[in-house]
Amino acid sequence: MDCRVVVEAAVPVYDVETPDEAVRIAISKTGGMLNPDLSYVEIEMGSRSSPAGEELEPAFIVADEALVALELEMTVFSVEREEHAARIARKEIGQRLENIPLDVLEIEILESDDEAEDDDDIVTDEDDTSDEDDASDEDDGDEDLLPEFDELLEE
């Protein structure tokens, strides 16, 4: 099973005056810490809300220092449970973002490509079988050029 995991990070930024500046610097700083090892992690501006439900800026600024909420999204492959995917994402991201608190926001199970390809292969195999039967009736001499798969296994 493959999962898409979204992790929230609280990134400290120094010497900033506006929330937009703080977000830009936080995204740049986080990208620098994650790259090149985790270049597949998507970094986006996070969202915050007050206890009353009011939307707030993603950056909280006091005395030219900010704490910025960022969302880091990554896909984790071949896991057994959602909890396993969350632990892997937190470990991989947390190793590169030292002293930055992380919290798992969302885990989404992705449809694996193998399942979709298996459905397509079933239809394709049925269509190809009829074509192969017609071709084998016409060209019986071609069978001597390439050995059958079973023959290769027996040798």
PDB file of N, CA and C in Angstrom, residues 53-152:
ATOM      1  N   GLY A  53     -12.011  29.771  15.365  1.00  0.00           N
ATOM      2  CA  GLY A  53     -12.182  29.325  13.989  1.00  0.00           C
ATOM      3  C   GLY A  53     -11.796  30.360  12.948  1.00  0.00           C
ATOM      4  N   GLU A  54     -11.286  31.496  13.373  1.00  0.00           N
ATOM      5  CA  GLU A  54     -10.881  32.565  12.454  1.00  0.00           C
ATOM      6  C   GLU A  54      -9.557  32.192  11.780  1.00  0.00           C
ATOM      7  N   GLU A  55      -9.468  32.390  10.445  1.00  0.00           N
ATOM      8  CA  GLU A  55      -8.240  32.099   9.704  1.00  0.00           C
ATOM      9  C   GLU A  55      -7.149  33.109  10.073  1.00  0.00           C
ATOM     10  N   LEU A  56      -5.950  32.612  10.318  1.00  0.00           N
ATOM     11  CA  LEU A  56      -4.809  33.458  10.676  1.00  0.00           C
ATOM     12  C   LEU A  56      -3.713  33.316   9.634  1.00  0.00           C
ATOM     13  N   GLU A  57      -2.774  34.259   9.644  1.00  0.00           N
ATOM     14  CA  GLU A  57      -1.603  34.179   8.768  1.00  0.00           C
ATOM     15  C   GLU A  57      -0.791  32.942   9.152  1.00  0.00           C
ATOM     16  N   PRO A  58      -0.075  32.332   8.179  1.00  0.00           N
ATOM     17  CA  PRO A  58       0.735  31.146   8.515  1.00  0.00           C
ATOM     18  C   PRO A  58       1.972  31.479   9.342  1.00  0.00           C
ATOM     19  N   ALA A  59       2.286  32.781   9.464  1.00  0.00           N
ATOM     20  CA  ALA A  59       3.462  33.178  10.238  1.00  0.00           C
ATOM     21  C   ALA A  59       3.041  34.026  11.426  1.00  0.00           C
ATOM     22  N   PHE A  60       3.602  33.712  12.567  1.00  0.00           N
ATOM     23  CA  PHE A  60       3.379  34.482  13.796  1.00  0.00           C
ATOM     24  C   PHE A  60       4.664  35.246  14.076  1.00  0.00           C
ATOM     25  N   ILE A  61       4.595  36.596  14.018  1.00  0.00           N
ATOM     26  CA  ILE A  61       5.798  37.420  14.139  1.00  0.00           C
ATOM     27  C   ILE A  61       5.781  38.198  15.450  1.00  0.00           C
ATOM     28  N   VAL A  62       6.906  38.131  16.162  1.00  0.00           N
ATOM     29  CA  VAL A  62       7.119  38.916  17.379  1.00  0.00           C
ATOM     30  C   VAL A  62       8.583  39.342  17.387  1.00  0.00           C
ATOM     31  N   ALA A  63       8.830  40.658  17.553  1.00  0.00           N
ATOM     32  CA  ALA A  63      10.199  41.200  17.658  1.00  0.00           C
ATOM     33  C   ALA A  63      11.094  40.739  16.514  1.00  0.00           C
ATOM     34  N   ASP A  64      10.598  40.861  15.297  1.00  0.00           N
ATOM     35  CA  ASP A  64      11.339  40.501  14.080  1.00  0.00           C
ATOM     36  C   ASP A  64      11.718  39.022  13.989  1.00  0.00           C
ATOM     37  N   GLU A  65      11.064  38.188  14.760  1.00  0.00           N
ATOM     38  CA  GLU A  65      11.252  36.743  14.659  1.00  0.00           C
ATOM     39  C   GLU A  65       9.897  36.109  14.392  1.00  0.00           C
ATOM     40  N   ALA A  66       9.881  35.054  13.581  1.00  0.00           N
ATOM     41  CA  ALA A  66       8.612  34.449  13.200  1.00  0.00           C
ATOM     42  C   ALA A  66       8.652  32.938  13.393  1.00  0.00           C
ATOM     43  N   LEU A  67       7.492  32.396  13.628  1.00  0.00           N
ATOM     44  CA  LEU A  67       7.295  30.956  13.625  1.00  0.00           C
ATOM     45  C   LEU A  67       6.300  30.695  12.498  1.00  0.00           C
ATOM     46  N   VAL A  68       6.732  29.942  11.489  1.00  0.00           N
ATOM     47  CA  VAL A  68       5.951  29.758  10.269  1.00  0.00           C
ATOM     48  C   VAL A  68       5.432  28.328  10.193  1.00  0.00           C
ATOM     49  N   ALA A  69       4.149  28.202   9.881  1.00  0.00           N
ATOM     50  CA  ALA A  69       3.533  26.887   9.691  1.00  0.00           C
ATOM     51  C   ALA A  69       3.689  26.484   8.229  1.00  0.00           C
ATOM     52  N   LEU A  70       4.366  25.369   7.991  1.00  0.00           N
ATOM     53  CA  LEU A  70       4.530  24.821   6.646  1.00  0.00           C
ATOM     54  C   LEU A  70       3.963  23.412   6.601  1.00  0.00           C
ATOM     55  N   GLU A  71       3.471  23.025   5.429  1.00  0.00           N
ATOM     56  CA  GLU A  71       3.003  21.658   5.212  1.00  0.00           C
ATOM     57  C   GLU A  71       3.973  20.971   4.267  1.00  0.00           C
ATOM     58  N   LEU A  72       4.496  19.837   4.703  1.00  0.00           N
ATOM     59  CA  LEU A  72       5.433  19.044   3.915  1.00  0.00           C
ATOM     60  C   LEU A  72       4.725  17.763   3.494  1.00  0.00           C
ATOM     61  N   GLU A  73       4.692  17.520   2.200  1.00  0.00           N
ATOM     62  CA  GLU A  73       3.951  16.375   1.678  1.00  0.00           C
ATOM     63  C   GLU A  73       4.906  15.416   0.982  1.00  0.00           C
ATOM     64  N   MET A  74       4.789  14.140   1.322  1.00  0.00           N
ATOM     65  CA  MET A  74       5.602  13.127   0.658  1.00  0.00           C
ATOM     66  C   MET A  74       4.811  11.843   0.490  1.00  0.00           C
ATOM     67  N   THR A  75       5.195  11.037  -0.481  1.00  0.00           N
ATOM     68  CA  THR A  75       4.562   9.746  -0.719  1.00  0.00           C
ATOM     69  C   THR A  75       5.461   8.658  -0.166  1.00  0.00           C
ATOM     70  N   VAL A  76       4.868   7.769   0.607  1.00  0.00           N
ATOM     71  CA  VAL A  76       5.591   6.655   1.208  1.00  0.00           C
ATOM     72  C   VAL A  76       5.082   5.381   0.529  1.00  0.00           C
ATOM     73  N   PHE A  77       5.998   4.560   0.030  1.00  0.00           N
ATOM     74  CA  PHE A  77       5.646   3.373  -0.736  1.00  0.00           C
ATOM     75  C   PHE A  77       5.790   2.100   0.094  1.00  0.00           C
ATOM     76  N   SER A  78       4.979   1.120  -0.216  1.00  0.00           N
ATOM     77  CA  SER A  78       5.057  -0.238   0.332  1.00  0.00           C
ATOM     78  C   SER A  78       5.013  -0.268   1.858  1.00  0.00           C
ATOM     79  N   VAL A  79       3.943   0.262   2.418  1.00  0.00           N
ATOM     80  CA  VAL A  79       3.745   0.205   3.863  1.00  0.00           C
ATOM     81  C   VAL A  79       2.552  -0.683   4.161  1.00  0.00           C
ATOM     82  N   GLU A  80       2.502  -1.182   5.377  1.00  0.00           N
ATOM     83  CA  GLU A  80       1.417  -2.082   5.757  1.00  0.00           C
ATOM     84  C   GLU A  80       0.222  -1.331   6.326  1.00  0.00           C
ATOM     85  N   ARG A  81       0.502  -0.252   7.097  1.00  0.00           N
ATOM     86  CA  ARG A  81      -0.570   0.498   7.751  1.00  0.00           C
ATOM     87  C   ARG A  81      -0.310   1.991   7.605  1.00  0.00           C
ATOM     88  N   GLU A  82      -1.339   2.786   7.856  1.00  0.00           N
ATOM     89  CA  GLU A  82      -1.206   4.238   7.801  1.00  0.00           C
ATOM     90  C   GLU A  82      -0.233   4.749   8.865  1.00  0.00           C
ATOM     91  N   GLU A  83      -0.250   4.136  10.044  1.00  0.00           N
ATOM     92  CA  GLU A  83       0.646   4.544  11.115  1.00  0.00           C
ATOM     93  C   GLU A  83       2.110   4.338  10.723  1.00  0.00           C
ATOM     94  N   HIS A  84       2.361   3.271   9.994  1.00  0.00           N
ATOM     95  CA  HIS A  84       3.712   2.976   9.520  1.00  0.00           C
ATOM     96  C   HIS A  84       4.167   4.069   8.545  1.00  0.00           C
ATOM     97  N   ALA A  85       3.284   4.493   7.659  1.00  0.00           N
ATOM     98  CA  ALA A  85       3.595   5.561   6.701  1.00  0.00           C
ATOM     99  C   ALA A  85       3.899   6.863   7.442  1.00  0.00           C
ATOM    100  N   ALA A  86       3.128   7.173   8.477  1.00  0.00           N
ATOM    101  CA  ALA A  86       3.335   8.398   9.250  1.00  0.00           C
ATOM    102  C   ALA A  86       4.691   8.376   9.946  1.00  0.00           C
ATOM    103  N   ARG A  87       5.060   7.232  10.527  1.00  0.00           N
ATOM    104  CA  ARG A  87       6.354   7.133  11.206  1.00  0.00           C
ATOM    105  C   ARG A  87       7.513   7.294  10.237  1.00  0.00           C
ATOM    106  N   ILE A  88       7.384   6.696   9.048  1.00  0.00           N
ATOM    107  CA  ILE A  88       8.449   6.805   8.048  1.00  0.00           C
ATOM    108  C   ILE A  88       8.598   8.261   7.606  1.00  0.00           C
ATOM    109  N   ALA A  89       7.490   8.930   7.325  1.00  0.00           N
ATOM    110  CA  ALA A  89       7.545  10.331   6.881  1.00  0.00           C
ATOM    111  C   ALA A  89       8.154  11.223   7.964  1.00  0.00           C
ATOM    112  N   ARG A  90       7.718  11.053   9.207  1.00  0.00           N
ATOM    113  CA  ARG A  90       8.261  11.869  10.295  1.00  0.00           C
ATOM    114  C   ARG A  90       9.752  11.615  10.488  1.00  0.00           C
ATOM    115  N   LYS A  91      10.174  10.362  10.351  1.00  0.00           N
ATOM    116  CA  LYS A  91      11.594  10.029  10.541  1.00  0.00           C
ATOM    117  C   LYS A  91      12.440  10.631   9.420  1.00  0.00           C
ATOM    118  N   GLU A  92      12.001  10.421   8.165  1.00  0.00           N
ATOM    119  CA  GLU A  92      12.776  10.915   7.018  1.00  0.00           C
ATOM    120  C   GLU A  92      12.886  12.439   7.045  1.00  0.00           C
ATOM    121  N   ILE A  93      11.770  13.114   7.273  1.00  0.00           N
ATOM    122  CA  ILE A  93      11.783  14.573   7.291  1.00  0.00           C
ATOM    123  C   ILE A  93      12.466  15.078   8.558  1.00  0.00           C
ATOM    124  N   GLY A  94      12.177  14.472   9.694  1.00  0.00           N
ATOM    125  CA  GLY A  94      12.734  14.911  10.974  1.00  0.00           C
ATOM    126  C   GLY A  94      14.238  14.799  11.057  1.00  0.00           C
ATOM    127  N   GLN A  95      14.838  13.830  10.362  1.00  0.00           N
ATOM    128  CA  GLN A  95      16.292  13.691  10.378  1.00  0.00           C
ATOM    129  C   GLN A  95      16.974  14.895   9.742  1.00  0.00           C
ATOM    130  N   ARG A  96      16.319  15.493   8.754  1.00  0.00           N
ATOM    131  CA  ARG A  96      16.919  16.638   8.060  1.00  0.00           C
ATOM    132  C   ARG A  96      16.537  17.978   8.677  1.00  0.00           C
ATOM    133  N   LEU A  97      15.389  18.033   9.346  1.00  0.00           N
ATOM    134  CA  LEU A  97      14.930  19.269   9.977  1.00  0.00           C
ATOM    135  C   LEU A  97      15.133  19.175  11.488  1.00  0.00           C
ATOM    136  N   GLU A  98      16.360  19.344  11.911  1.00  0.00           N
ATOM    137  CA  GLU A  98      16.678  19.223  13.335  1.00  0.00           C
ATOM    138  C   GLU A  98      16.054  20.375  14.120  1.00  0.00           C
ATOM    139  N   ASN A  99      15.550  20.067  15.293  1.00  0.00           N
ATOM    140  CA  ASN A  99      14.962  21.040  16.221  1.00  0.00           C
ATOM    141  C   ASN A  99      13.740  21.758  15.649  1.00  0.00           C
ATOM    142  N   ILE A 100      13.050  21.129  14.707  1.00  0.00           N
ATOM    143  CA  ILE A 100      11.813  21.684  14.165  1.00  0.00           C
ATOM    144  C   ILE A 100      10.701  20.693  14.476  1.00  0.00           C
ATOM    145  N   PRO A 101       9.694  21.123  15.256  1.00  0.00           N
ATOM    146  CA  PRO A 101       8.615  20.197  15.613  1.00  0.00           C
ATOM    147  C   PRO A 101       7.768  19.823  14.398  1.00  0.00           C
ATOM    148  N   LEU A 102       7.380  18.555  14.346  1.00  0.00           N
ATOM    149  CA  LEU A 102       6.561  18.030  13.247  1.00  0.00           C
ATOM    150  C   LEU A 102       5.302  17.392  13.810  1.00  0.00           C
ATOM    151  N   ASP A 103       4.210  17.507  13.044  1.00  0.00           N
ATOM    152  CA  ASP A 103       2.953  16.887  13.430  1.00  0.00           C
ATOM    153  C   ASP A 103       2.281  16.361  12.165  1.00  0.00           C
ATOM    154  N   VAL A 104       1.828  15.118  12.188  1.00  0.00           N
ATOM    155  CA  VAL A 104       1.169  14.527  11.022  1.00  0.00           C
ATOM    156  C   VAL A 104      -0.249  15.084  10.932  1.00  0.00           C
ATOM    157  N   LEU A 105      -0.563  15.698   9.788  1.00  0.00           N
ATOM    158  CA  LEU A 105      -1.887  16.278   9.570  1.00  0.00           C
ATOM    159  C   LEU A 105      -2.827  15.329   8.849  1.00  0.00           C
ATOM    160  N   GLU A 106      -2.302  14.644   7.832  1.00  0.00           N
ATOM    161  CA  GLU A 106      -3.173  13.860   6.960  1.00  0.00           C
ATOM    162  C   GLU A 106      -2.415  12.670   6.390  1.00  0.00           C
ATOM    163  N   ILE A 107      -3.123  11.555   6.287  1.00  0.00           N
ATOM    164  CA  ILE A 107      -2.586  10.363   5.635  1.00  0.00           C
ATOM    165  C   ILE A 107      -3.645   9.899   4.652  1.00  0.00           C
ATOM    166  N   GLU A 108      -3.261   9.812   3.385  1.00  0.00           N
ATOM    167  CA  GLU A 108      -4.200   9.399   2.343  1.00  0.00           C
ATOM    168  C   GLU A 108      -3.657   8.154   1.649  1.00  0.00           C
ATOM    169  N   ILE A 109      -4.479   7.126   1.578  1.00  0.00           N
ATOM    170  CA  ILE A 109      -4.074   5.894   0.902  1.00  0.00           C
ATOM    171  C   ILE A 109      -4.225   6.105  -0.601  1.00  0.00           C
ATOM    172  N   LEU A 110      -3.160   5.830  -1.337  1.00  0.00           N
ATOM    173  CA  LEU A 110      -3.163   5.997  -2.788  1.00  0.00           C
ATOM    174  C   LEU A 110      -3.473   4.677  -3.462  1.00  0.00           C
ATOM    175  N   GLU A 111      -4.166   4.751  -4.586  1.00  0.00           N
ATOM    176  CA  GLU A 111      -4.401   3.550  -5.382  1.00  0.00           C
ATOM    177  C   GLU A 111      -3.079   3.186  -6.023  1.00  0.00           C
ATOM    178  N   SER A 112      -2.641   1.977  -5.797  1.00  0.00           N
ATOM    179  CA  SER A 112      -1.344   1.575  -6.343  1.00  0.00           C
ATOM    180  C   SER A 112      -1.467   1.357  -7.841  1.00  0.00           C
ATOM    181  N   ASP A 113      -0.378   1.648  -8.557  1.00  0.00           N
ATOM    182  CA  ASP A 113      -0.360   1.490 -10.005  1.00  0.00           C
ATOM    183  C   ASP A 113      -0.462   0.021 -10.398  1.00  0.00           C
ATOM    184  N   ASP A 114       0.019  -0.881  -9.526  1.00  0.00           N
ATOM    185  CA  ASP A 114      -0.031  -2.309  -9.829  1.00  0.00           C
ATOM    186  C   ASP A 114      -1.466  -2.784  -9.998  1.00  0.00           C
ATOM    187  N   GLU A 115      -2.365  -2.317  -9.142  1.00  0.00           N
ATOM    188  CA  GLU A 115      -3.756  -2.727  -9.242  1.00  0.00           C
ATOM    189  C   GLU A 115      -4.368  -2.228 -10.536  1.00  0.00           C
ATOM    190  N   ALA A 116      -4.082  -0.982 -10.901  1.00  0.00           N
ATOM    191  CA  ALA A 116      -4.621  -0.425 -12.138  1.00  0.00           C
ATOM    192  C   ALA A 116      -4.032  -1.138 -13.346  1.00  0.00           C
ATOM    193  N   GLU A 117      -2.726  -1.447 -13.304  1.00  0.00           N
ATOM    194  CA  GLU A 117      -2.090  -2.143 -14.416  1.00  0.00           C
ATOM    195  C   GLU A 117      -2.607  -3.571 -14.532  1.00  0.00           C
ATOM    196  N   ASP A 118      -2.885  -4.243 -13.411  1.00  0.00           N
ATOM    197  CA  ASP A 118      -3.409  -5.598 -13.463  1.00  0.00           C
ATOM    198  C   ASP A 118      -4.752  -5.624 -14.180  1.00  0.00           C
ATOM    199  N   ASP A 119      -5.601  -4.638 -13.919  1.00  0.00           N
ATOM    200  CA  ASP A 119      -6.883  -4.568 -14.605  1.00  0.00           C
ATOM    201  C   ASP A 119      -6.686  -4.360 -16.096  1.00  0.00           C
ATOM    202  N   ASP A 120      -5.741  -3.505 -16.479  1.00  0.00           N
ATOM    203  CA  ASP A 120      -5.464  -3.262 -17.883  1.00  0.00           C
ATOM    204  C   ASP A 120      -4.859  -4.494 -18.544  1.00  0.00           C
ATOM    205  N   ASP A 121      -3.981  -5.195 -17.830  1.00  0.00           N
ATOM    206  CA  ASP A 121      -3.327  -6.369 -18.404  1.00  0.00           C
ATOM    207  C   ASP A 121      -4.317  -7.474 -18.713  1.00  0.00           C
ATOM    208  N   ILE A 122      -5.331  -7.628 -17.910  1.00  0.00           N
ATOM    209  CA  ILE A 122      -6.312  -8.677 -18.149  1.00  0.00           C
ATOM    210  C   ILE A 122      -6.995  -8.444 -19.487  1.00  0.00           C
ATOM    211  N   VAL A 123      -7.389  -7.230 -19.742  1.00  0.00           N
ATOM    212  CA  VAL A 123      -8.037  -6.914 -21.015  1.00  0.00           C
ATOM    213  C   VAL A 123      -7.049  -7.062 -22.149  1.00  0.00           C
ATOM    214  N   THR A 124      -5.820  -6.577 -21.974  1.00  0.00           N
ATOM    215  CA  THR A 124      -4.801  -6.645 -23.012  1.00  0.00           C
ATOM    216  C   THR A 124      -4.447  -8.090 -23.322  1.00  0.00           C
ATOM    217  N   ASP A 125      -4.327  -8.952 -22.305  1.00  0.00           N
ATOM    218  CA  ASP A 125      -3.976 -10.342 -22.533  1.00  0.00           C
ATOM    219  C   ASP A 125      -5.033 -11.050 -23.367  1.00  0.00           C
ATOM    220  N   GLU A 126      -6.295 -10.771 -23.126  1.00  0.00           N
ATOM    221  CA  GLU A 126      -7.354 -11.407 -23.899  1.00  0.00           C
ATOM    222  C   GLU A 126      -7.283 -10.981 -25.352  1.00  0.00           C
ATOM    223  N   ASP A 127      -7.020  -9.687 -25.584  1.00  0.00           N
ATOM    224  CA  ASP A 127      -6.930  -9.193 -26.947  1.00  0.00           C
ATOM    225  C   ASP A 127      -5.701  -9.759 -27.644  1.00  0.00           C
ATOM    226  N   ASP A 128      -4.557  -9.823 -26.943  1.00  0.00           N
ATOM    227  CA  ASP A 128      -3.321 -10.310 -27.540  1.00  0.00           C
ATOM    228  C   ASP A 128      -3.383 -11.802 -27.834  1.00  0.00           C
ATOM    229  N   THR A 129      -4.109 -12.584 -27.053  1.00  0.00           N
ATOM    230  CA  THR A 129      -4.176 -14.023 -27.247  1.00  0.00           C
ATOM    231  C   THR A 129      -4.775 -14.367 -28.603  1.00  0.00           C
ATOM    232  N   SER A 130      -5.818 -13.690 -28.990  1.00  0.00           N
ATOM    233  CA  SER A 130      -6.447 -13.995 -30.274  1.00  0.00           C
ATOM    234  C   SER A 130      -5.523 -13.617 -31.419  1.00  0.00           C
ATOM    235  N   ASP A 131      -4.762 -12.529 -31.307  1.00  0.00           N
ATOM    236  CA  ASP A 131      -3.831 -12.130 -32.345  1.00  0.00           C
ATOM    237  C   ASP A 131      -2.679 -13.121 -32.443  1.00  0.00           C
ATOM    238  N   GLU A 132      -2.190 -13.604 -31.306  1.00  0.00           N
ATOM    239  CA  GLU A 132      -1.076 -14.552 -31.316  1.00  0.00           C
ATOM    240  C   GLU A 132      -1.484 -15.880 -31.954  1.00  0.00           C
ATOM    241  N   ASP A 133      -2.720 -16.328 -31.722  1.00  0.00           N
ATOM    242  CA  ASP A 133      -3.185 -17.565 -32.325  1.00  0.00           C
ATOM    243  C   ASP A 133      -3.218 -17.443 -33.840  1.00  0.00           C
ATOM    244  N   ASP A 134      -3.676 -16.307 -34.341  1.00  0.00           N
ATOM    245  CA  ASP A 134      -3.717 -16.086 -35.787  1.00  0.00           C
ATOM    246  C   ASP A 134      -2.316 -16.047 -36.358  1.00  0.00           C
ATOM    247  N   ALA A 135      -1.390 -15.393 -35.687  1.00  0.00           N
ATOM    248  CA  ALA A 135      -0.024 -15.261 -36.175  1.00  0.00           C
ATOM    249  C   ALA A 135       0.693 -16.606 -36.137  1.00  0.00           C
ATOM    250  N   SER A 136       0.424 -17.436 -35.121  1.00  0.00           N
ATOM    251  CA  SER A 136       1.122 -18.716 -35.030  1.00  0.00           C
ATOM    252  C   SER A 136       0.638 -19.677 -36.110  1.00  0.00           C
ATOM    253  N   ASP A 137      -0.604 -19.544 -36.554  1.00  0.00           N
ATOM    254  CA  ASP A 137      -1.094 -20.386 -37.639  1.00  0.00           C
ATOM    255  C   ASP A 137      -0.420 -20.032 -38.948  1.00  0.00           C
ATOM    256  N   GLU A 138      -0.123 -18.743 -39.149  1.00  0.00           N
ATOM    257  CA  GLU A 138       0.466 -18.300 -40.406  1.00  0.00           C
ATOM    258  C   GLU A 138       1.961 -18.598 -40.465  1.00  0.00           C
ATOM    259  N   ASP A 139       2.714 -18.381 -39.381  1.00  0.00           N
ATOM    260  CA  ASP A 139       4.167 -18.500 -39.379  1.00  0.00           C
ATOM    261  C   ASP A 139       4.609 -19.633 -38.464  1.00  0.00           C
ATOM    262  N   ASP A 140       4.532 -20.860 -38.921  1.00  0.00           N
ATOM    263  CA  ASP A 140       4.971 -21.973 -38.099  1.00  0.00           C
ATOM    264  C   ASP A 140       6.489 -22.094 -38.080  1.00  0.00           C
ATOM    265  N   GLY A 141       7.185 -21.525 -39.066  1.00  0.00           N
ATOM    266  CA  GLY A 141       8.636 -21.595 -39.145  1.00  0.00           C
ATOM    267  C   GLY A 141       9.330 -20.721 -38.120  1.00  0.00           C
ATOM    268  N   ASP A 142       8.674 -19.692 -37.588  1.00  0.00           N
ATOM    269  CA  ASP A 142       9.280 -18.782 -36.631  1.00  0.00           C
ATOM    270  C   ASP A 142       9.478 -19.429 -35.266  1.00  0.00           C
ATOM    271  N   GLU A 143       8.779 -20.484 -34.961  1.00  0.00           N
ATOM    272  CA  GLU A 143       8.885 -21.128 -33.655  1.00  0.00           C
ATOM    273  C   GLU A 143      10.265 -21.719 -33.425  1.00  0.00           C
ATOM    274  N   ASP A 144      10.955 -22.120 -34.483  1.00  0.00           N
ATOM    275  CA  ASP A 144      12.274 -22.716 -34.355  1.00  0.00           C
ATOM    276  C   ASP A 144      13.346 -21.666 -34.021  1.00  0.00           C
ATOM    277  N   LEU A 145      13.091 -20.390 -34.328  1.00  0.00           N
ATOM    278  CA  LEU A 145      14.081 -19.351 -34.103  1.00  0.00           C
ATOM    279  C   LEU A 145      14.257 -19.035 -32.624  1.00  0.00           C
ATOM    280  N   LEU A 146      13.154 -18.967 -31.872  1.00  0.00           N
ATOM    281  CA  LEU A 146      13.222 -18.645 -30.455  1.00  0.00           C
ATOM    282  C   LEU A 146      12.666 -19.802 -29.644  1.00  0.00           C
ATOM    283  N   PRO A 147      13.414 -20.275 -28.649  1.00  0.00           N
ATOM    284  CA  PRO A 147      12.901 -21.371 -27.824  1.00  0.00           C
ATOM    285  C   PRO A 147      11.764 -20.868 -26.922  1.00  0.00           C
ATOM    286  N   GLU A 148      10.881 -21.764 -26.571  1.00  0.00           N
ATOM    287  CA  GLU A 148       9.781 -21.436 -25.667  1.00  0.00           C
ATOM    288  C   GLU A 148      10.328 -21.180 -24.268  1.00  0.00           C
ATOM    289  N   PHE A 149       9.588 -20.448 -23.491  1.00  0.00           N
ATOM    290  CA  PHE A 149       9.992 -20.115 -22.127  1.00  0.00           C
ATOM    291  C   PHE A 149      10.154 -21.370 -21.272  1.00  0.00           C
ATOM    292  N   ASP A 150       9.239 -22.308 -21.411  1.00  0.00           N
ATOM    293  CA  ASP A 150       9.325 -23.555 -20.640  1.00  0.00           C
ATOM    294  C   ASP A 150      10.584 -24.339 -20.986  1.00  0.00           C
ATOM    295  N   GLU A 151      10.984 -24.297 -22.248  1.00  0.00           N
ATOM    296  CA  GLU A 151      12.189 -25.010 -22.668  1.00  0.00           C
ATOM    297  C   GLU A 151      13.432 -24.393 -22.015  1.00  0.00           C
ATOM    298  N   LEU A 152      13.450 -23.087 -21.901  1.00  0.00           N
ATOM    299  CA  LEU A 152      14.588 -22.410 -21.266  1.00  0.00           C
ATOM    300  C   LEU A 152      14.684 -22.790 -19.784  1.00  0.00           C
TER     301      LEU A 152
END
